[in-house]
Coordinates of C-alpha atoms and ligand atoms in Angstrom, one line a residue:
M1 CA 65.4 62.4 81.6
Q2 CA 68.6 63.4 79.7
V3 CA 66.5 65.6 77.4
L4 CA 65.0 67.3 80.4
I5 CA 68.4 68.0 81.9
I6 CA 69.6 69.5 78.6
L7 CA 66.5 71.6 78.3
I8 CA 66.8 72.9 81.9
S9 CA 70.5 73.7 81.3
L10 CA 69.7 75.5 78.1
F11 CA 66.9 77.4 79.9
L12 CA 69.3 78.3 82.7
F13 CA 72.0 79.4 80.3
L14 CA 69.6 81.6 78.4
F15 CA 68.1 83.0 81.5
L16 CA 71.6 83.9 82.9
S17 CA 72.8 85.4 79.6
L18 CA 69.6 87.6 79.4
A19 CA 70.0 88.6 83.0
R20 CA 73.7 89.6 82.4
L21 CA 72.7 91.5 79.3
W22 CA 69.9 93.3 81.2
Y23 CA 72.3 94.2 83.9
K24 CA 74.9 95.6 81.5
L25 CA 72.5 97.4 79.2
W26 CA 70.0 98.8 81.6
W27 CA 70.3 98.1 85.3
N28 CA 74.0 99.1 85.7
P29 CA 73.8 102.4 83.7
L30 CA 70.7 103.5 85.6
R31 CA 72.4 102.6 88.9
I32 CA 75.5 104.7 88.0
Q33 CA 73.3 107.5 86.8
R34 CA 71.4 107.6 90.1
I35 CA 74.6 107.5 92.2
M36 CA 76.0 110.5 90.3
N37 CA 72.7 112.4 90.1
E38 CA 72.4 112.1 93.9
Q39 CA 75.8 113.9 94.2
G40 CA 74.7 116.7 92.0
I41 CA 76.4 115.4 88.8
R42 CA 73.8 115.5 86.0
G43 CA 74.0 115.0 82.3
P44 CA 72.2 113.8 79.2
P45 CA 70.0 110.8 80.2
Y46 CA 71.3 107.3 79.3
K47 CA 69.5 105.8 76.3
F48 CA 69.3 102.1 75.8
V49 CA 72.5 100.5 74.2
H50 CA 73.5 103.8 72.4
G51 CA 73.9 106.0 75.5
N52 CA 74.4 109.5 74.1
T53 CA 76.5 108.6 71.1
K54 CA 73.7 109.4 68.5
E55 CA 73.1 112.9 69.9
S56 CA 76.8 113.5 70.2
F57 CA 77.4 112.4 66.6
K58 CA 74.5 114.6 65.3
M59 CA 75.9 117.6 67.1
S60 CA 79.3 117.0 65.5
M61 CA 77.8 116.5 62.0
Q62 CA 75.9 119.8 62.3
V63 CA 79.0 121.9 62.7
R64 CA 81.9 119.8 61.5
D65 CA 82.1 120.9 57.8
T66 CA 80.9 124.4 58.3
P67 CA 83.8 126.9 57.8
M68 CA 84.3 129.5 60.5
S69 CA 83.7 133.1 59.6
N70 CA 86.3 135.9 60.0
L71 CA 89.2 133.5 60.8
C72 CA 87.7 133.3 64.3
H73 CA 89.6 131.2 66.9
D74 CA 86.5 130.3 69.0
I75 CA 86.8 126.6 68.0
F76 CA 85.5 124.9 71.1
P77 CA 81.8 124.8 70.0
K78 CA 82.9 123.4 66.6
I79 CA 85.4 120.9 67.7
Q80 CA 83.6 119.5 70.8
P81 CA 80.0 120.6 70.4
E82 CA 78.8 118.0 72.8
I83 CA 81.1 119.1 75.7
H84 CA 80.2 122.8 74.8
A85 CA 76.5 122.1 75.0
W86 CA 76.5 119.8 78.0
T87 CA 78.8 121.9 80.2
K88 CA 76.4 124.8 79.5
A89 CA 73.4 122.7 80.3
Y90 CA 74.7 120.6 83.3
G91 CA 77.7 122.4 84.7
R92 CA 81.5 122.1 84.6
N93 CA 81.4 118.4 85.3
Y94 CA 78.8 116.1 83.9
L95 CA 78.0 112.4 83.2
S96 CA 77.5 111.2 79.6
W97 CA 77.4 107.8 77.9
H98 CA 79.4 106.2 75.1
G99 CA 77.1 103.3 74.6
T100 CA 76.8 101.6 78.0
Q101 CA 80.1 103.1 79.2
A102 CA 79.7 105.9 81.7
Q103 CA 82.0 108.9 81.2
L104 CA 82.4 111.6 83.8
V105 CA 83.6 114.7 81.9
I106 CA 85.5 117.0 84.1
T107 CA 86.5 120.6 83.3
E108 CA 87.1 121.8 86.8
P109 CA 90.9 122.5 87.2
E110 CA 91.2 121.1 90.8
L111 CA 89.6 117.7 89.7
I112 CA 91.7 117.5 86.6
K113 CA 94.9 118.1 88.6
E114 CA 93.9 115.3 91.1
V115 CA 93.3 112.9 88.2
L116 CA 96.4 113.7 86.1
V117 CA 98.8 113.9 89.1
N118 CA 97.4 110.5 90.1
R119 CA 99.2 110.4 93.4
E120 CA 97.7 107.2 94.6
K121 CA 97.9 105.6 91.2
T122 CA 94.1 105.2 91.2
Y123 CA 93.4 106.7 87.7
P124 CA 95.0 104.4 85.1
K125 CA 94.5 104.9 81.4
P126 CA 91.6 102.9 80.1
P127 CA 92.7 99.8 78.2
P128 CA 92.7 100.6 74.5
Q129 CA 89.6 99.2 72.7
D130 CA 89.1 98.1 69.1
F131 CA 90.5 100.6 66.6
V132 CA 92.7 102.4 69.2
K133 CA 94.2 99.0 70.2
Q134 CA 95.0 98.3 66.6
L135 CA 96.4 101.8 66.0
L136 CA 98.6 102.1 69.1
G137 CA 98.6 98.7 70.7
D138 CA 99.7 98.6 74.3
G139 CA 102.4 101.2 73.8
L140 CA 103.7 104.0 76.0
V141 CA 100.7 106.3 75.2
T142 CA 98.1 103.7 76.0
T143 CA 99.5 101.2 78.4
N144 CA 98.2 101.0 82.0
N145 CA 100.7 98.4 83.1
E146 CA 102.8 100.2 85.6
D147 CA 106.0 98.1 85.1
K148 CA 105.8 98.2 81.4
W149 CA 105.2 102.0 81.4
A150 CA 108.1 102.6 83.7
K151 CA 110.4 100.5 81.5
Q152 CA 109.3 102.2 78.2
R153 CA 109.2 105.7 79.7
R154 CA 112.8 105.4 80.9
L155 CA 113.9 104.5 77.4
A156 CA 111.9 107.3 75.8
N157 CA 113.3 109.8 78.3
Y158 CA 116.8 108.6 77.5
I159 CA 116.2 109.1 73.7
F160 CA 114.5 112.4 73.8
H161 CA 116.4 114.4 76.4
G162 CA 119.6 116.3 76.8
E163 CA 122.5 115.3 74.6
S164 CA 120.5 112.9 72.4
L165 CA 118.0 115.7 71.6
K166 CA 120.9 118.1 70.9
N167 CA 122.3 115.6 68.4
M168 CA 119.0 115.5 66.6
V169 CA 119.1 119.3 65.8
P170 CA 121.3 118.9 62.7
V171 CA 119.0 116.3 61.3
M172 CA 115.9 118.5 61.8
V173 CA 117.8 121.4 60.1
E174 CA 118.8 119.3 57.2
T175 CA 115.2 118.2 56.7
V176 CA 113.9 121.8 56.7
H177 CA 116.5 122.5 54.0
E178 CA 115.0 119.7 51.9
M179 CA 111.5 121.3 52.3
L180 CA 112.8 124.8 51.5
A181 CA 114.5 123.5 48.4
R182 CA 111.0 122.5 47.1
W183 CA 109.6 125.9 48.1
K184 CA 112.3 127.6 45.9
H185 CA 110.1 126.9 42.8
Q186 CA 107.0 128.3 44.5
E187 CA 108.1 131.7 45.5
G188 CA 105.5 134.4 45.1
K189 CA 102.9 131.7 44.5
E190 CA 100.3 130.0 46.6
I191 CA 101.4 126.8 48.3
E192 CA 99.5 124.2 50.4
V193 CA 101.8 123.8 53.3
F194 CA 99.9 121.3 55.5
E195 CA 101.1 118.4 53.3
D196 CA 104.7 119.8 53.2
F197 CA 104.7 119.9 57.0
K198 CA 103.4 116.3 57.0
I199 CA 106.3 115.2 54.9
F200 CA 108.7 117.2 57.1
T201 CA 107.4 115.7 60.4
C202 CA 107.4 112.2 58.9
E203 CA 111.0 112.6 57.7
V204 CA 112.1 114.0 61.1
I205 CA 110.7 111.1 63.2
S206 CA 111.8 108.5 60.6
K207 CA 115.4 109.8 60.6
T208 CA 115.8 110.5 64.3
A209 CA 113.9 107.6 65.9
F210 CA 114.1 105.0 63.2
G211 CA 117.2 105.8 61.3
S212 CA 115.3 105.6 58.0
S213 CA 113.7 108.1 55.7
Y214 CA 110.1 109.1 55.0
V215 CA 110.2 107.1 51.7
E216 CA 111.2 104.0 53.7
G217 CA 108.6 104.5 56.4
R218 CA 106.0 105.9 54.0
S219 CA 103.9 102.7 53.8
I220 CA 103.8 102.5 57.6
F221 CA 102.7 106.1 57.9
Q222 CA 100.1 105.6 55.2
M223 CA 98.7 102.5 56.9
L224 CA 98.7 104.2 60.3
T225 CA 96.9 107.2 58.7
D226 CA 94.3 104.9 57.1
L227 CA 93.8 103.1 60.5
G228 CA 93.4 106.5 62.1
M229 CA 90.7 107.4 59.6
L230 CA 88.8 104.2 60.4
L231 CA 89.1 105.0 64.1
T232 CA 87.7 108.6 63.6
R233 CA 84.9 107.3 61.4
N234 CA 83.9 104.6 64.0
V235 CA 84.1 106.7 67.2
P236 CA 80.3 107.5 67.1
H237 CA 79.3 103.9 66.3
V238 CA 78.3 101.6 69.2
R239 CA 78.2 97.9 68.6
F240 CA 75.9 95.6 70.6
P241 CA 78.2 94.1 73.3
G242 CA 79.8 90.9 72.1
L243 CA 78.6 91.2 68.5
S244 CA 82.0 92.0 67.0
K245 CA 83.1 88.6 68.1
L246 CA 80.4 87.0 65.9
W247 CA 80.3 89.3 63.0
K248 CA 82.8 92.0 61.8
T249 CA 82.0 95.1 59.9
A250 CA 83.9 96.0 56.7
D251 CA 85.9 98.6 58.7
E252 CA 86.8 96.0 61.3
I253 CA 88.1 93.6 58.7
E254 CA 90.0 96.4 57.0
A255 CA 91.5 97.5 60.3
E256 CA 92.7 93.9 61.1
K257 CA 94.4 93.7 57.7
L258 CA 96.1 97.0 58.3
E259 CA 97.2 96.0 61.7
K260 CA 98.8 92.9 60.3
S261 CA 100.5 94.7 57.5
I262 CA 101.9 97.3 59.9
F263 CA 103.3 94.6 62.1
D264 CA 105.0 92.9 59.2
A265 CA 106.4 96.2 57.9
I266 CA 108.0 97.0 61.3
L267 CA 109.4 93.5 61.7
G268 CA 110.9 94.0 58.2
M269 CA 112.6 97.1 59.4
I270 CA 114.0 95.3 62.5
K271 CA 115.2 92.4 60.3
K272 CA 117.2 94.8 58.1
R273 CA 119.1 96.0 61.2
E274 CA 119.8 92.5 62.4
E275 CA 121.1 91.6 58.9
K276 CA 123.4 94.6 58.9
V277 CA 124.9 93.5 62.3
K278 CA 125.2 89.9 61.1
A279 CA 126.9 91.0 57.8
G280 CA 129.3 93.1 59.8
E281 CA 128.0 96.4 58.2
A282 CA 127.1 97.8 61.6
A283 CA 128.7 97.3 65.0
D284 CA 125.4 97.1 66.9
F285 CA 121.7 97.9 66.5
G286 CA 122.3 101.6 66.8
N287 CA 121.6 104.3 69.3
D288 CA 118.4 105.7 68.0
F289 CA 115.0 104.8 69.4
L290 CA 114.6 101.7 67.2
G291 CA 118.1 100.5 68.1
Q292 CA 117.4 100.9 71.8
L293 CA 114.2 99.0 71.4
V294 CA 115.8 96.2 69.5
K295 CA 118.6 96.0 72.2
A296 CA 115.9 95.9 74.9
S297 CA 114.1 93.1 73.2
R298 CA 117.3 91.0 72.8
G299 CA 118.6 91.7 76.3
T300 CA 118.8 89.2 79.2
D301 CA 118.0 91.8 82.0
D302 CA 114.3 91.1 82.8
S303 CA 113.9 94.6 84.3
K304 CA 114.6 96.1 80.8
K305 CA 113.5 93.3 78.5
I306 CA 110.6 93.9 76.2
T307 CA 108.7 91.5 73.9
I308 CA 108.6 91.8 70.1
E309 CA 104.9 92.8 70.3
D310 CA 105.9 95.6 72.7
L311 CA 108.6 96.7 70.3
V312 CA 106.1 96.9 67.4
D313 CA 103.6 98.8 69.6
E314 CA 106.2 101.3 70.6
C315 CA 107.2 101.9 67.0
K316 CA 103.6 102.5 66.0
T317 CA 103.2 104.9 69.0
F318 CA 106.2 107.0 68.1
Y319 CA 105.4 107.1 64.4
L320 CA 102.0 108.4 65.1
A321 CA 102.5 110.5 68.3
G322 CA 105.7 111.9 66.8
Q323 CA 104.1 113.1 63.6
E324 CA 100.4 113.9 63.6
T325 CA 100.6 116.2 66.7
T326 CA 103.7 118.2 65.5
N327 CA 102.3 118.5 62.0
S328 CA 99.2 120.1 63.5
L329 CA 101.1 122.5 65.7
I330 CA 103.4 123.7 62.9
A331 CA 100.4 124.4 60.7
W332 CA 98.6 126.4 63.3
V333 CA 101.7 128.5 64.1
V334 CA 102.1 129.3 60.4
F335 CA 98.4 130.1 60.2
L336 CA 98.5 132.5 63.2
L337 CA 101.7 134.2 62.0
A338 CA 100.3 134.6 58.5
T339 CA 97.2 136.3 59.9
H340 CA 99.2 138.4 62.5
P341 CA 102.0 140.2 60.5
D342 CA 103.0 142.2 63.6
W343 CA 103.9 138.9 65.5
Q344 CA 105.5 137.5 62.4
E345 CA 107.7 140.5 62.3
E346 CA 108.5 140.3 66.0
A347 CA 109.4 136.6 65.7
R348 CA 111.6 137.3 62.6
K349 CA 113.5 140.0 64.4
E350 CA 114.2 137.6 67.3
V351 CA 115.3 134.8 65.0
L352 CA 117.6 137.1 63.0
H353 CA 119.0 138.4 66.2
V354 CA 119.7 134.9 67.6
F355 CA 120.8 133.1 64.5
R356 CA 121.4 135.9 61.9
N357 CA 121.3 133.9 58.7
N358 CA 122.9 130.8 60.1
D359 CA 121.2 127.5 60.7
P360 CA 119.5 127.1 64.1
D361 CA 121.6 125.4 66.8
A362 CA 120.6 123.8 70.1
E363 CA 121.9 126.7 72.2
G364 CA 120.1 129.4 70.2
I365 CA 116.9 127.5 70.3
T366 CA 116.7 127.9 74.1
R367 CA 116.9 131.7 73.6
L368 CA 113.9 132.1 71.4
K369 CA 111.5 133.7 73.9
T370 CA 109.1 135.4 71.5
L371 CA 108.8 132.2 69.5
S372 CA 108.1 130.3 72.7
M373 CA 105.3 132.7 73.6
I374 CA 103.8 132.3 70.1
I375 CA 104.0 128.5 70.3
N376 CA 102.3 128.5 73.7
E377 CA 99.5 130.8 72.5
T378 CA 99.0 128.5 69.5
L379 CA 98.9 125.4 71.7
R380 CA 96.3 127.2 73.9
L381 CA 94.0 128.2 70.9
Y382 CA 94.6 125.1 68.8
P383 CA 95.9 122.2 71.0
P384 CA 96.6 119.3 68.8
V385 CA 95.4 116.8 71.4
I386 CA 91.9 117.6 72.7
G387 CA 91.0 114.6 74.9
M388 CA 92.6 112.7 77.6
S389 CA 90.9 109.9 79.4
R390 CA 91.4 107.8 82.6
Q391 CA 89.4 105.2 84.3
V392 CA 88.2 104.3 87.8
D393 CA 88.8 100.7 88.7
R394 CA 87.4 100.7 92.2
Q395 CA 85.1 103.0 94.1
L396 CA 87.1 106.1 95.1
R397 CA 86.8 109.7 96.1
L398 CA 87.5 112.6 93.7
G399 CA 87.2 116.0 95.3
K400 CA 83.8 115.8 97.1
L401 CA 82.5 113.1 94.7
V402 CA 82.4 109.4 95.4
L403 CA 82.9 107.6 92.0
P404 CA 81.6 104.1 91.4
A405 CA 84.0 101.6 89.9
G406 CA 83.9 101.2 86.1
I407 CA 83.4 104.7 85.0
K408 CA 85.7 106.6 82.7
I409 CA 86.9 110.1 83.2
G410 CA 87.2 112.5 80.2
I411 CA 89.3 115.5 80.6
G412 CA 88.1 118.6 78.7
N413 CA 91.3 120.6 78.2
L414 CA 90.0 122.5 75.1
K415 CA 87.2 124.0 77.3
L416 CA 89.8 125.2 79.8
H417 CA 92.0 126.7 77.0
H418 CA 89.0 128.7 75.8
D419 CA 87.5 129.7 79.1
P420 CA 87.0 133.4 79.5
E421 CA 86.9 133.0 83.3
I422 CA 90.5 131.8 83.1
W423 CA 92.0 133.9 80.3
G424 CA 89.7 137.0 80.2
E425 CA 87.2 138.3 77.8
D426 CA 89.8 138.4 75.0
V427 CA 90.1 134.6 75.3
H428 CA 89.6 134.0 71.6
L429 CA 92.2 136.5 70.5
F430 CA 95.7 135.5 69.5
K431 CA 97.8 137.3 72.2
P432 CA 101.2 135.7 72.8
E433 CA 102.0 138.4 75.3
R434 CA 99.9 136.3 77.8
F435 CA 102.9 134.1 78.0
A436 CA 105.6 136.8 78.3
E437 CA 106.4 135.9 81.9
G438 CA 106.0 132.1 81.5
I439 CA 103.3 129.6 81.9
A440 CA 102.9 130.0 85.7
K441 CA 102.2 133.8 85.4
A442 CA 99.9 133.3 82.4
T443 CA 97.9 130.7 84.3
N444 CA 97.8 132.5 87.6
N445 CA 100.0 129.8 89.2
N446 CA 97.5 127.1 88.1
P447 CA 99.3 125.4 85.2
V448 CA 96.7 122.6 85.0
V449 CA 94.5 125.0 83.0
F450 CA 97.0 124.9 80.2
T451 CA 97.6 121.2 79.3
P452 CA 98.5 120.8 75.6
F453 CA 101.1 118.2 76.6
S454 CA 99.0 116.8 79.6
F455 CA 100.2 117.1 83.2
G456 CA 101.6 114.7 85.9
P457 CA 103.6 111.5 85.3
R458 CA 102.0 110.8 81.9
I459 CA 103.0 114.2 80.5
C460 CA 104.1 113.9 76.8
A461 CA 107.4 112.2 76.4
G462 CA 108.2 114.0 73.2
M463 CA 107.4 117.6 74.4
N464 CA 111.0 118.9 74.0
F465 CA 111.5 117.1 70.8
A466 CA 108.3 118.6 69.3
T467 CA 109.1 122.2 70.5
H468 CA 112.6 121.9 69.1
E469 CA 111.2 120.7 65.8
V470 CA 108.7 123.5 65.6
K471 CA 111.2 126.2 66.6
I472 CA 113.7 125.0 64.0
I473 CA 111.2 124.9 61.0
I474 CA 109.6 128.2 61.9
S475 CA 112.9 130.0 62.4
M476 CA 114.2 128.8 59.1
I477 CA 111.0 129.9 57.3
L478 CA 111.2 133.3 59.0
Q479 CA 114.8 133.8 58.0
R480 CA 113.9 133.5 54.3
Y481 CA 110.2 134.3 53.7
A482 CA 107.4 136.7 54.6
F483 CA 104.1 134.8 54.3
K484 CA 100.4 135.6 54.3
L485 CA 97.2 133.5 53.9
S486 CA 96.1 132.9 50.4
P487 CA 92.5 134.0 49.6
A488 CA 91.9 130.4 48.8
Y489 CA 92.2 129.3 52.4
V490 CA 89.0 128.2 54.1
H491 CA 89.1 128.3 57.9
C492 CA 87.6 124.9 58.9
P493 CA 89.5 123.2 61.8
V494 CA 88.3 119.6 62.2
P495 CA 89.2 116.9 64.7
V496 CA 90.8 114.0 62.9
L497 CA 93.1 112.4 65.5
T498 CA 94.4 116.0 66.1
I499 CA 92.9 119.3 65.1
R500 CA 93.8 120.0 61.5
P501 CA 92.7 122.5 58.8
K502 CA 90.1 120.4 56.9
L503 CA 91.0 121.8 53.4
G504 CA 94.7 122.3 54.0
L505 CA 96.6 125.5 54.7
Q506 CA 97.2 127.7 51.6
V507 CA 99.8 130.5 52.0
I508 CA 101.7 132.8 49.7
I509 CA 105.4 133.1 50.4
Q510 CA 107.6 136.1 49.4
P511 CA 111.4 135.9 49.7
L512 CA 112.8 138.6 52.0
Ligands
HEM1 C1 102.9 119.3 69.5 C2 103.2 118.1 69.7 C3 102.6 117.2 70.7 C4 101.5 117.3 71.5 C5 100.6 118.5 71.6 C6 101.5 116.1 72.4 C7 100.5 115.9 73.3 C8 100.5 114.8 74.2 C9 99.6 114.6 75.2 C10 98.5 115.5 75.6 C11 99.9 113.4 75.9 C12 99.3 112.8 77.1 C13 98.1 112.1 76.9 C14 97.4 111.7 78.2 O1 97.8 112.2 79.3 O2 96.6 110.8 78.2 C15 101.1 112.9 75.2 C16 101.7 111.7 75.5 C17 102.8 111.2 74.8 N1 103.4 111.8 73.7 FE1 103.0 113.5 72.9 N2 102.5 115.3 72.0 C18 103.3 115.9 71.0 C19 104.4 115.4 70.4 C20 105.0 114.2 70.6 C21 106.1 113.7 70.0 C22 106.9 114.4 68.9 C23 106.4 112.5 70.5 C24 107.5 111.5 70.2 C25 108.5 111.7 69.4 C26 105.4 112.2 71.5 C27 105.3 111.1 72.3 C28 104.4 110.9 73.3 C29 104.4 109.7 74.2 C30 105.3 108.5 74.1 C31 103.4 109.9 75.1 C32 103.0 109.0 76.2 C33 103.7 109.4 77.5 C34 103.3 108.5 78.7 O3 102.2 108.1 78.8 O4 104.2 108.3 79.5 N3 104.5 113.3 71.6 N4 101.4 113.7 74.1

């Protein structure tokens, strides 16, 4: 009798597990596909377990390493070939599948606005999965916990606005001087500047947010970069649901090790601060970002208190968000100015008029109109961040569509930035004059078509910090050097966390 009960239980368990699997892998995707198809939303058909990841990966591989001819800026088909192909085939909004996960990709401005403004708080960020979780944790960029977000966002706003931002200008200037001192030995020669801009952006975020130097934070940056590489490499791979709990791939094991080492390294940095306070070498934990985080983790006020895990996640977030993106933007501004000597000259005239040969200061930075136009046009053509995503937790209405619970929303901002219907037939040309009368005029009073820093409450917290940094480094280069592309440069933008030049950026600098 006992054996029979065990056998029946086993049978029931197996039956229920198989039914659950069948629901997840087959019935539910087809159900969602049917609901969306009936509303006119089509897309590449769902394929068992893999969804469309194989096709998407194949499309990327076909174009990824092929350089672009004539320094062309039409990067959308190269960077997001699947969105390019599927919007052409199925319309501005379509349904695709990352494994069994349905994703509604939207490129219609009105829908994007509704999702990003998120008035009813119905479009949270999807919880970070696997490698993203290890890379950014549940920090400000990724969290969908409203209370936590509000707490951390207040802190970030405090650190990166107004007076505190002003106080960071001298540090940024000093860091450019360090880079220019290295360039002194390279005058008239070819230099690869992408790596220099990486060191510069690492230094700036290390000094301003963490009160340390690139050398001190180097191992953290390196580990985050390695983790980012693992993430990029694994995006196209779909694992059978639940399998990663039973068996880990070499990349998953490596990612776990990196996550642990990053955690320890950041704790080490915090400990150093505590020891300084204990030894009487410092009055408190400091006023920079790290200092504020440590204070928040030690405080007694529950509305401000954060855990040590939150603290580490926030540090990872700012190391990464504060560096990769700005590194990419500076590189593309230099690339575009190197290939448009007329705009390089215009920008130099403005910089010399505002600062003469003095170091940039906070007040002058706000008067750099031409440089702002150049930066905006660079962000339009080469936005460092090319994907934003949200999720739908319960059935809801988006525009005329009724969306079932459980689907994700992918926002295709790169398509909008390269859309001739929005920007005109010259959409792929570098024309900073589009922004001469501001973003509102350039976008025909529809600013959601230009979202390099996102839109709505989750707009980038480091936007002003990043634009200050870019304006300072470009101004100081323009004050000293004329630069042009080296014949060695190969135009091959690739998406690796951000859009970057695959083989670096080689320029030749001539002292003025
Ligand atoms: C050119 C440089 C940058 C670009 C293009 C950029 C772009 C973005 C974008 C598109 C988002 C929103 C993502 C979404 O809506 O899902 C974002 C969020 C964020 N960025 Fe940036 N970013 C840049 C620089 C920085 C810097 C320098 C920092 C910090 C020092 C930073 C910190 C953040 C944070 C904390 C968030 C999350 C904000 C929130 O969810 O409340 N970013 N960024």
